[in-house]
């Protein structure tokens, strides 16, 4: 799959590196060409270029910039992003003495803001729950179980592309409904990071009965 990445930092390198190892054609797009080139070379990506280059390269575009910058950036690239799958891995968090809080005030999730900024793009929320280091594991497996990657998507083709990307790095896709539910993924990140900062292991907080859930 052709993947363009907006951003050349930690998440671009970790997810871009995992997808490159999985055989995908990854282009790192940065506002700073030196950093984009350095990141692309480090992970063995197919190439690097400007943000516009990356937006035009991918069947799938990963938005890996700060959440506060993402809506304006995506809006400026809306023409190139039309018809493409745009994966939003951002977390809009502000640290407080009570733990990390959603900078969106819990109102309009970042993913919905991106969908509004680029109405013809197919926005998906995914890959925001785990720390950057988790995406460098080959594969990310815990107690012998592959990492589940929750995602929210409205568009069937975008959901399928996201599932392909998740499966190709040895993880299990976990569909969580439409983009309306992206707010829950963003809030879950705030809760999980707060637990982690408080010295807890968030995944131990979610044990459920072994039997199948009621339907
Ligand atoms: N780190 C984590 O553990 C983690 C986990 C899950 C989700 N996330 C989310 O993933 C996103 C990226 O995080 P990261 O850790 O990769 O951050 P990072 O290492 O700081 O990289 C951010 C990248 O965004 C670029 N950037 C910043 N403002 C920009 C703008 N206005 N226009 C274009 N590019 C811009 C930076 O450009 P320069 O290279 O020029 O500085 C940099 O390449 C964030 O939204 C974060 O919340 C992070």
Coordinates of N, CA and C and ligand atoms in Angstrom, one line a residue:
X1 N 0.8 -1.2 0.0 CA 0.0 0.0 0.0 C 0.9 1.2 0.0
X2 N 0.4 2.3 -0.7 CA 1.2 3.6 -0.7 C 0.7 4.4 0.5
X3 N 1.7 4.8 1.3 CA 1.4 5.6 2.6 C 2.2 6.8 2.6
X4 N 1.5 8.0 2.7 CA 2.1 9.3 2.9 C 2.0 9.6 4.4
X5 N 3.1 10.1 5.0 CA 3.0 10.5 6.4 C 3.3 12.0 6.5
X6 N 2.3 12.7 7.2 CA 2.5 14.1 7.5 C 3.1 14.2 8.8
X7 N 4.4 14.6 8.8 CA 5.2 14.7 10.1 C 6.4 13.8 10.0
X8 N 7.4 14.1 10.7 CA 8.7 13.4 10.6 C 9.3 13.1 11.9
X9 N 8.4 13.1 12.9 CA 8.8 12.9 14.3 C 8.7 11.4 14.8
X10 N 8.5 11.2 16.1 CA 8.5 9.9 16.7 C 7.5 9.0 16.1
X11 N 6.2 9.4 16.0 CA 5.1 8.5 15.5 C 5.3 8.2 14.0
X12 N 5.8 9.2 13.2 CA 6.1 9.0 11.8 C 7.1 7.9 11.7
X13 N 8.2 8.0 12.5 CA 9.3 7.0 12.4 C 8.8 5.6 12.9
X14 N 8.0 5.6 14.0 CA 7.6 4.3 14.5 C 6.6 3.5 13.6
X15 N 5.6 4.2 13.3 CA 4.6 3.6 12.4 C 5.1 3.4 11.0
X16 N 5.8 4.5 10.5 CA 6.4 4.4 9.1 C 7.4 3.2 9.1
X17 N 8.1 3.1 10.1 CA 9.1 2.0 10.2 C 8.5 0.6 10.2
X18 N 7.4 0.5 11.0 CA 6.7 -0.8 11.0 C 6.1 -1.1 9.6
X19 N 5.5 -0.1 9.0 CA 4.9 -0.3 7.7 C 5.9 -0.6 6.6
X20 N 7.1 0.0 6.7 CA 8.1 -0.2 5.7 C 8.6 -1.7 5.9
X21 N 8.8 -2.1 7.1 CA 9.2 -3.5 7.3 C 8.2 -4.5 6.8
X22 N 6.9 -4.1 6.9 CA 5.8 -4.9 6.4 C 5.7 -4.9 4.8
X23 N 6.5 -4.1 4.2 CA 6.5 -4.1 2.7 C 5.7 -2.9 2.1
X24 N 5.2 -2.0 2.9 CA 4.5 -0.9 2.3 C 5.4 0.2 1.7
X25 N 4.9 1.0 0.8 CA 5.7 2.1 0.2 C 5.4 3.4 0.9
X26 N 6.3 3.7 1.8 CA 6.1 4.9 2.7 C 6.9 6.1 2.3
X27 N 6.2 7.2 2.2 CA 6.9 8.5 2.0 C 6.7 9.4 3.2
X28 N 7.8 9.9 3.8 CA 7.7 10.8 5.0 C 7.7 12.2 4.4
X29 N 6.6 12.9 4.9 CA 6.5 14.3 4.5 C 6.7 15.3 5.7
X30 N 7.6 16.2 5.5 CA 7.9 17.1 6.6 C 7.9 18.6 6.2
X31 N 7.7 19.5 7.1 CA 7.9 20.9 6.8 C 9.4 21.2 6.8
X32 N 10.2 20.3 7.5 CA 11.7 20.5 7.5 C 12.2 19.3 6.7
X33 N 12.8 19.6 5.5 CA 13.2 18.6 4.6 C 14.4 17.8 5.2
X34 N 15.3 18.4 6.0 CA 16.4 17.7 6.5 C 15.9 16.6 7.5
X35 N 14.9 17.0 8.3 CA 14.4 16.0 9.3 C 13.6 14.9 8.6
X36 N 12.8 15.3 7.5 CA 12.1 14.3 6.8 C 13.1 13.3 6.1
X37 N 14.1 13.8 5.6 CA 15.1 12.9 4.9 C 15.8 12.0 5.9
X38 N 16.1 12.6 7.1 CA 16.8 11.8 8.2 C 15.9 10.7 8.6
X39 N 14.6 11.0 8.9 CA 13.7 10.0 9.4 C 13.5 8.9 8.3
X40 N 13.3 9.3 7.1 CA 13.1 8.3 6.0 C 14.3 7.4 5.9
X41 N 15.5 8.0 5.9 CA 16.7 7.1 5.8 C 16.8 6.2 7.0
X42 N 16.5 6.7 8.1 CA 16.6 5.8 9.4 C 15.7 4.6 9.3
X43 N 14.5 4.8 8.8 CA 13.5 3.6 8.8 C 13.5 2.9 7.4
X44 N 14.3 3.3 6.5 CA 14.4 2.6 5.2 C 13.1 2.9 4.3
X45 N 12.5 4.1 4.5 CA 11.3 4.4 3.8 C 11.6 4.6 2.3
X46 N 10.6 4.5 1.5 CA 10.8 4.6 0.0 C 11.2 6.0 -0.4
X47 N 10.8 7.0 0.4 CA 11.2 8.3 0.1 C 10.8 9.4 1.1
X48 N 11.1 10.6 0.8 CA 10.7 11.7 1.6 C 10.4 12.9 0.8
X49 N 9.7 13.9 1.3 CA 9.4 15.1 0.6 C 8.7 16.1 1.4
X50 N 8.0 17.0 0.8 CA 7.2 18.0 1.5 C 5.9 17.4 2.0
X51 N 5.2 18.2 2.8 CA 3.9 17.7 3.2 C 2.9 17.5 2.0
X52 N 3.1 18.4 1.1 CA 2.2 18.2 -0.2 C 2.6 17.0 -0.9
X53 N 3.9 16.7 -1.0 CA 4.3 15.4 -1.7 C 3.7 14.2 -1.0
X54 N 3.8 14.2 0.4 CA 3.3 13.0 1.1 C 1.7 12.9 1.0
X55 N 1.1 14.1 1.0 CA -0.4 14.0 0.9 C -0.8 13.5 -0.5
X56 N 0.0 13.7 -1.5 CA -0.3 13.2 -2.8 C 0.1 11.8 -3.1
X57 N 1.0 11.3 -2.2 CA 1.6 10.0 -2.5 C 0.6 8.8 -2.1
X58 N -0.1 9.0 -1.0 CA -0.6 7.8 -0.4 C -2.0 7.5 -0.8
X59 N -2.3 6.1 -0.8 CA -3.7 5.7 -0.7 C -4.2 6.0 0.7
X60 N -3.2 5.9 1.6 CA -3.5 6.2 3.0 C -2.5 7.3 3.5
X61 N -3.0 8.3 4.2 CA -2.2 9.4 4.7 C -2.3 9.3 6.3
X62 N -1.2 9.2 6.9 CA -1.1 9.3 8.4 C -0.9 10.7 8.8
X63 N -1.7 11.3 9.7 CA -1.5 12.6 10.3 C -0.7 12.4 11.6
X64 N 0.6 12.8 11.6 CA 1.4 12.5 12.8 C 2.1 13.8 13.2
X65 N 1.2 14.9 13.4 CA 1.7 16.2 13.9 C 0.9 16.5 15.1
X66 N 1.3 17.5 15.9 CA 0.6 17.8 17.1 C -0.9 18.1 16.8
X67 N -1.8 17.7 17.7 CA -3.2 17.8 17.4 C -3.6 19.2 17.2
X68 N -3.0 20.2 17.9 CA -3.4 21.6 17.7 C -3.1 22.1 16.3
X69 N -2.1 21.5 15.6 CA -1.7 21.9 14.3 C -2.5 21.1 13.2
X70 N -3.1 20.0 13.6 CA -3.6 19.1 12.5 C -4.7 19.6 11.7
X71 N -5.8 20.3 12.3 CA -6.9 20.7 11.5 C -6.5 21.7 10.4
X72 N -5.6 22.7 10.8 CA -5.2 23.7 9.8 C -4.4 23.0 8.7
X73 N -3.5 22.1 9.1 CA -2.7 21.4 8.1 C -3.5 20.6 7.2
X74 N -4.4 19.8 7.7 CA -5.3 19.0 6.9 C -6.2 19.8 6.0
X75 N -6.7 20.9 6.5 CA -7.5 21.9 5.7 C -6.7 22.4 4.5
X76 N -5.4 22.7 4.8 CA -4.6 23.3 3.7 C -4.3 22.3 2.6
X77 N -4.4 21.0 3.0 CA -4.1 19.9 2.0 C -5.4 19.2 1.5
X78 N -6.6 19.8 1.8 CA -7.8 19.2 1.6 C -8.0 18.7 0.1
X79 N -7.5 19.5 -0.8 CA -7.7 19.1 -2.2 C -6.9 17.8 -2.5
X80 N -5.7 17.7 -2.0 CA -4.9 16.5 -2.3 C -5.5 15.3 -1.5
X81 N -6.1 15.6 -0.4 CA -6.6 14.5 0.5 C -7.9 13.9 0.0
X82 N -8.6 14.6 -0.9 CA -9.9 14.1 -1.3 C -9.9 12.7 -1.8
X83 N -10.8 11.9 -1.3 CA -10.9 10.5 -1.8 C -9.9 9.6 -1.1
X84 N -9.0 10.1 -0.3 CA -8.0 9.2 0.3 C -8.4 8.9 1.8
X85 N -7.8 7.8 2.3 CA -8.0 7.5 3.7 C -7.0 8.3 4.5
X86 N -7.5 9.0 5.5 CA -6.6 9.9 6.3 C -6.7 9.4 7.8
X87 N -5.6 8.8 8.2 CA -5.6 8.3 9.6 C -5.1 9.3 10.6
X88 N -5.9 9.5 11.6 CA -5.6 10.5 12.6 C -5.1 9.8 13.9
X89 N -3.8 9.9 14.2 CA -3.3 9.2 15.4 C -3.1 10.2 16.5
X90 N -3.6 11.4 16.4 CA -3.2 12.5 17.4 C -4.0 12.3 18.7
X91 N -3.3 12.9 19.7 CA -4.0 13.1 21.0 C -3.9 14.5 21.4
X92 N -5.0 15.1 21.7 CA -5.0 16.5 22.1 C -5.1 16.7 23.6
X93 N -4.0 16.6 24.3 CA -4.0 16.5 25.7 C -3.3 17.7 26.4
X94 N -3.8 18.1 27.5 CA -3.1 19.2 28.2 C -2.8 18.6 29.6
X95 N -1.6 18.7 30.1 CA -1.3 18.1 31.5 C -1.9 19.0 32.5
X96 N -2.5 18.5 33.6 CA -3.0 19.2 34.7 C -2.6 18.5 36.0
X97 N -2.8 19.1 37.1 CA -2.4 18.5 38.4 C -3.3 17.3 38.6
X98 N -4.4 17.1 37.9 CA -5.3 16.0 38.0 C -5.1 15.0 36.9
X99 N -4.0 15.1 36.2 CA -3.7 14.2 35.1 C -4.0 14.9 33.7
X100 N -3.7 14.1 32.6 CA -4.0 14.8 31.3 C -5.5 15.0 31.0
X101 N -5.8 16.1 30.5 CA -7.2 16.4 30.1 C -7.2 16.6 28.6
X102 N -8.4 16.4 28.1 CA -8.6 16.7 26.6 C -8.6 18.2 26.4
X103 N -7.8 18.6 25.5 CA -7.7 20.0 25.1 C -8.9 20.4 24.3
X104 N -9.6 19.4 23.7 CA -10.8 19.7 23.0 C -12.0 20.0 23.9
X105 N -11.8 19.9 25.2 CA -12.9 20.0 26.2 C -13.9 18.9 26.0
X106 N -13.5 17.9 25.3 CA -14.4 16.7 25.1 C -15.5 17.0 24.2
X107 N -15.5 18.1 23.5 CA -16.6 18.5 22.6 C -16.4 17.9 21.2
X108 N -15.6 18.6 20.3 CA -15.4 18.0 19.0 C -14.1 17.3 18.9
X109 N -14.1 16.0 18.8 CA -12.8 15.3 18.8 C -12.0 15.7 17.6
X110 N -10.7 15.6 17.7 CA -9.8 16.0 16.7 C -10.2 15.4 15.3
X111 N -10.5 14.1 15.4 CA -10.8 13.4 14.2 C -12.0 14.0 13.4
X112 N -13.0 14.5 14.2 CA -14.1 15.2 13.6 C -13.7 16.5 13.0
X113 N -12.8 17.2 13.7 CA -12.3 18.4 13.2 C -11.5 18.2 11.9
X114 N -10.8 17.1 11.8 CA -10.1 16.8 10.5 C -11.1 16.5 9.4
X115 N -12.1 15.8 9.7 CA -13.2 15.5 8.7 C -13.8 16.8 8.2
X116 N -14.0 17.7 9.2 CA -14.6 19.0 8.8 C -13.7 19.8 7.9
X117 N -12.4 19.7 8.2 CA -11.4 20.5 7.4 C -11.2 20.0 6.0
X118 N -11.3 18.6 5.9 CA -11.2 18.0 4.5 C -12.4 17.1 4.3
X119 N -13.5 17.7 3.9 CA -14.8 16.9 3.9 C -14.8 15.8 2.9
X120 N -13.9 15.8 1.9 CA -13.9 14.8 0.9 C -12.9 13.7 1.2
X121 N -12.2 13.8 2.3 CA -11.3 12.8 2.7 C -12.0 11.8 3.6
X122 N -11.5 10.6 3.7 CA -12.1 9.5 4.6 C -11.3 9.4 5.8
X123 N -11.7 10.1 6.9 CA -10.9 10.2 8.1 C -11.2 9.0 9.0
X124 N -10.1 8.4 9.5 CA -10.2 7.3 10.5 C -9.4 7.7 11.7
X125 N -9.9 7.4 12.9 CA -9.2 7.5 14.1 C -8.5 6.2 14.5
X126 N -7.2 6.1 14.6 CA -6.5 4.9 15.0 C -5.1 5.2 15.5
X127 N -4.5 4.2 16.1 CA -3.1 4.2 16.5 C -2.8 5.3 17.6
X128 N -3.8 5.9 18.2 CA -3.6 6.9 19.2 C -3.4 6.4 20.7
X129 N -3.8 5.1 20.9 CA -3.8 4.7 22.3 C -2.5 4.2 22.9
X130 N -1.5 3.8 22.0 CA -0.3 3.3 22.5 C 0.9 4.3 22.4
X131 N 1.8 4.2 23.4 CA 3.0 5.0 23.3 C 3.8 4.7 22.1
X132 N 4.5 5.7 21.6 CA 5.3 5.5 20.4 C 6.2 4.3 20.4
X133 N 6.7 3.9 21.5 CA 7.6 2.8 21.6 C 7.0 1.4 21.2
X134 N 5.7 1.4 21.5 CA 5.0 0.1 21.2 C 5.0 -0.3 19.7
X135 N 5.0 0.8 18.9 CA 4.9 0.5 17.4 C 6.3 0.1 16.9
X136 N 7.3 0.1 17.7 CA 8.6 -0.4 17.3 C 8.8 -1.8 17.6
X137 N 7.9 -2.4 18.3 CA 8.0 -3.9 18.7 C 7.7 -4.7 17.4
X138 N 8.4 -5.8 17.2 CA 8.1 -6.6 15.9 C 7.9 -8.0 16.3
X139 N 6.6 -8.4 16.4 CA 5.4 -7.6 16.4 C 5.0 -7.2 17.8
X140 N 4.1 -6.2 18.0 CA 3.6 -5.9 19.3 C 2.7 -7.0 19.8
X141 N 3.2 -7.8 20.7 CA 2.5 -8.9 21.3 C 2.7 -8.9 22.8
X142 N 1.6 -9.2 23.5 CA 1.6 -9.1 25.0 C 1.0 -10.4 25.6
X143 N 1.8 -11.1 26.4 CA 1.4 -12.4 26.9 C 1.0 -13.3 25.7
X144 N 1.7 -13.3 24.6 CA 1.4 -14.1 23.5 C 0.2 -13.7 22.7
X145 N -0.4 -12.6 23.0 CA -1.6 -12.1 22.3 C -1.2 -10.8 21.5
X146 N -1.5 -10.8 20.2 CA -1.2 -9.6 19.4 C -2.0 -8.4 19.9
X147 N -1.4 -7.3 19.9 CA -2.0 -6.0 20.3 C -3.3 -5.8 19.4
X148 N -4.3 -5.4 20.1 CA -5.6 -5.0 19.4 C -5.5 -3.5 19.2
X149 N -5.8 -3.1 18.0 CA -5.8 -1.7 17.6 C -7.2 -1.2 17.3
X150 N -7.8 -0.5 18.3 CA -9.2 0.0 18.1 C -9.1 1.1 17.0
X151 N -10.2 1.2 16.2 CA -10.2 2.3 15.3 C -11.7 2.7 15.0
X152 N -11.9 3.9 14.6 CA -13.3 4.4 14.3 C -13.3 4.9 12.9
X153 N -14.2 4.5 12.1 CA -14.3 5.0 10.7 C -15.7 5.0 10.2
X154 N -16.0 5.9 9.3 CA -17.3 6.0 8.7 C -17.4 5.3 7.3
X155 N -16.2 5.3 6.7 CA -16.2 4.9 5.3 C -15.6 3.4 5.1
X156 N -16.3 2.6 4.4 CA -16.0 1.2 4.4 C -14.6 0.9 3.8
X157 N -14.3 1.6 2.7 CA -12.9 1.4 2.1 C -11.8 1.9 3.0
X158 N -12.1 3.0 3.7 CA -11.1 3.5 4.6 C -10.9 2.5 5.8
X159 N -12.0 1.9 6.3 CA -11.9 0.9 7.3 C -11.1 -0.3 6.9
X160 N -11.4 -0.7 5.6 CA -10.6 -1.9 5.1 C -9.1 -1.6 5.0
X161 N -8.8 -0.4 4.5 CA -7.4 0.0 4.4 C -6.7 0.0 5.7
X162 N -7.4 0.5 6.7 CA -6.9 0.6 8.1 C -6.7 -0.8 8.7
X163 N -7.6 -1.7 8.4 CA -7.5 -3.1 8.9 C -6.3 -3.7 8.2
X164 N -6.0 -3.5 6.9 CA -4.9 -4.0 6.3 C -3.6 -3.5 6.9
X165 N -3.5 -2.3 7.2 CA -2.3 -1.7 7.8 C -2.1 -2.3 9.2
X166 N -3.2 -2.4 10.0 CA -3.1 -3.0 11.3 C -2.6 -4.5 11.3
X167 N -3.2 -5.2 10.4 CA -2.9 -6.7 10.3 C -1.5 -6.9 9.8
X168 N -1.0 -6.0 8.9 CA 0.3 -6.2 8.3 C 1.4 -6.0 9.3
X169 N 1.2 -5.4 10.4 CA 2.2 -5.3 11.4 C 2.0 -6.2 12.6
X170 N 1.2 -7.2 12.4 CA 1.0 -8.3 13.3 C 0.0 -8.0 14.4
X171 N -0.8 -7.0 14.2 CA -1.8 -6.6 15.3 C -3.2 -7.0 14.8
X172 N -4.2 -6.9 15.7 CA -5.5 -7.3 15.4 C -6.4 -6.1 15.3
X173 N -7.1 -5.9 14.2 CA -8.0 -4.7 14.1 C -9.2 -4.9 15.0
X174 N -9.5 -3.8 15.7 CA -10.7 -3.7 16.6 C -11.6 -2.6 16.2
X175 N -12.6 -2.9 15.3 CA -13.5 -1.8 14.9 C -14.3 -1.3 16.0
X176 N -14.4 0.0 16.2 CA -15.2 0.5 17.4 C -16.3 1.5 16.9
X177 N -16.8 1.3 15.7 CA -17.9 2.1 15.3 C -17.4 3.3 14.4
X178 N -18.4 4.2 14.1 CA -18.1 5.3 13.2 C -17.3 6.4 13.9
X179 N -17.0 7.4 13.1 CA -16.2 8.5 13.6 C -16.8 9.3 14.7
X180 N -18.1 9.2 14.9 CA -18.8 9.8 16.0 C -18.2 9.3 17.3
X181 N -17.7 8.0 17.3 CA -17.2 7.4 18.5 C -15.7 7.7 18.7
X182 N -15.1 8.5 17.8 CA -13.6 8.8 18.0 C -13.4 9.5 19.3
X183 N -14.5 10.2 19.7 CA -14.3 11.0 21.0 C -14.0 10.0 22.1
X184 N -14.5 8.7 22.1 CA -14.2 7.8 23.1 C -12.7 7.3 23.0
X185 N -12.2 7.2 21.8 CA -10.8 6.8 21.6 C -9.9 7.9 22.2
X186 N -10.3 9.1 21.9 CA -9.5 10.2 22.4 C -9.5 10.4 23.9
X187 N -10.7 10.1 24.5 CA -10.8 10.2 25.9 C -10.1 9.0 26.6
X188 N -10.2 7.8 25.9 CA -9.5 6.6 26.5 C -8.0 6.9 26.6
X189 N -7.4 7.6 25.6 CA -6.0 7.9 25.6 C -5.7 8.7 26.8
X190 N -6.5 9.7 27.1 CA -6.3 10.6 28.2 C -6.3 9.8 29.5
X191 N -7.3 8.9 29.6 CA -7.4 8.1 30.8 C -6.2 7.1 31.0
X192 N -5.9 6.5 29.9 CA -4.8 5.5 29.9 C -3.4 6.2 30.3
X193 N -3.2 7.3 29.6 CA -1.9 8.0 29.9 C -1.9 8.5 31.3
X194 N -3.1 9.0 31.8 CA -3.1 9.4 33.2 C -2.8 8.2 34.2
X195 N -3.3 7.0 33.9 CA -3.0 5.9 34.7 C -1.5 5.6 34.7
X196 N -0.9 5.7 33.4 CA 0.5 5.4 33.3 C 1.3 6.4 34.0
X197 N 1.0 7.6 33.9 CA 1.7 8.7 34.7 C 1.6 8.5 36.2
X198 N 0.5 7.9 36.6 CA 0.3 7.6 38.0 C 1.0 6.3 38.5
X199 N 1.7 5.7 37.6 CA 2.5 4.5 37.9 C 1.7 3.2 37.8
X200 N 0.6 3.2 37.1 CA -0.2 2.0 36.9 C 0.1 1.5 35.5
X201 N -0.3 0.2 35.3 CA -0.3 -0.4 33.9 C -1.7 -0.4 33.4
X202 N -2.1 0.5 32.5 CA -3.5 0.7 32.1 C -4.2 -0.6 31.7
X203 N -3.4 -1.5 31.0 CA -4.1 -2.7 30.5 C -4.6 -3.6 31.6
X204 N -4.0 -3.5 32.8 CA -4.5 -4.4 33.9 C -5.8 -3.9 34.4
X205 N -6.3 -2.7 34.0 CA -7.5 -2.1 34.5 C -8.7 -2.6 33.7
X206 N -8.5 -3.4 32.6 CA -9.6 -3.8 31.7 C -9.8 -5.3 31.6
X207 N -9.6 -6.1 32.7 CA -9.9 -7.5 32.6 C -11.5 -7.7 32.5
X208 N -11.9 -8.6 31.7 CA -13.3 -8.9 31.5 C -13.6 -10.4 31.7
X209 N -14.8 -10.8 31.9 CA -15.1 -12.2 32.1 C -14.7 -13.0 30.8
X210 N -14.3 -14.2 31.0 CA -13.8 -15.0 29.8 C -15.0 -15.3 28.9
X211 N -16.2 -15.5 29.5 CA -17.4 -15.9 28.6 C -17.7 -14.8 27.6
X212 N -18.4 -15.2 26.5 CA -18.7 -14.2 25.5 C -19.7 -13.2 26.1
X213 N -19.6 -11.9 25.6 CA -20.5 -10.9 26.1 C -21.9 -11.1 25.6
X214 N -22.9 -10.6 26.3 CA -24.3 -10.6 25.8 C -24.5 -9.8 24.6
X215 N -25.3 -10.3 23.6 CA -25.5 -9.5 22.4 C -26.9 -8.9 22.3
Ligands
LIG1 N1 4.6 10.1 21.1 C1 3.6 9.2 21.4 O1 3.8 8.3 22.3 C2 2.3 9.3 20.8 C3 1.4 8.2 20.9 C4 0.1 8.3 20.3 C5 -0.2 9.4 19.6 N2 0.7 10.4 19.4 C6 0.3 11.6 18.6 O2 1.0 11.6 17.4 C7 1.3 12.9 16.9 C8 2.7 13.1 16.7 O3 3.4 12.8 17.8 P1 5.0 12.6 17.8 O4 5.4 11.9 19.1 O5 5.5 12.0 16.6 O6 5.5 14.1 17.9 P2 7.0 14.7 17.4 O7 8.0 13.7 17.5 O8 7.1 16.0 18.1 O9 6.8 15.0 15.8 C9 5.8 15.9 15.4 C10 6.0 16.2 13.9 O10 5.1 17.2 13.6 C11 5.7 18.2 12.8 N3 4.9 19.5 12.9 C12 4.6 20.2 14.0 N4 3.9 21.2 13.7 C13 3.6 21.2 12.4 C14 2.9 22.0 11.5 N5 2.2 23.1 11.9 N6 2.9 21.7 10.2 C15 3.5 20.6 9.8 N7 4.3 19.7 10.6 C16 4.3 20.0 11.9 C17 7.1 18.4 13.4 O11 7.9 19.0 12.5 P3 9.4 19.4 12.7 O12 10.1 18.1 12.4 O13 9.7 20.4 11.7 O14 9.5 19.8 14.2 C18 7.4 16.9 13.6 O15 8.0 16.3 12.5 C19 0.8 13.9 18.0 O16 -0.5 14.4 17.7 C20 0.7 13.0 19.3 O17 -0.4 13.4 20.2 C21 1.9 10.4 20.0

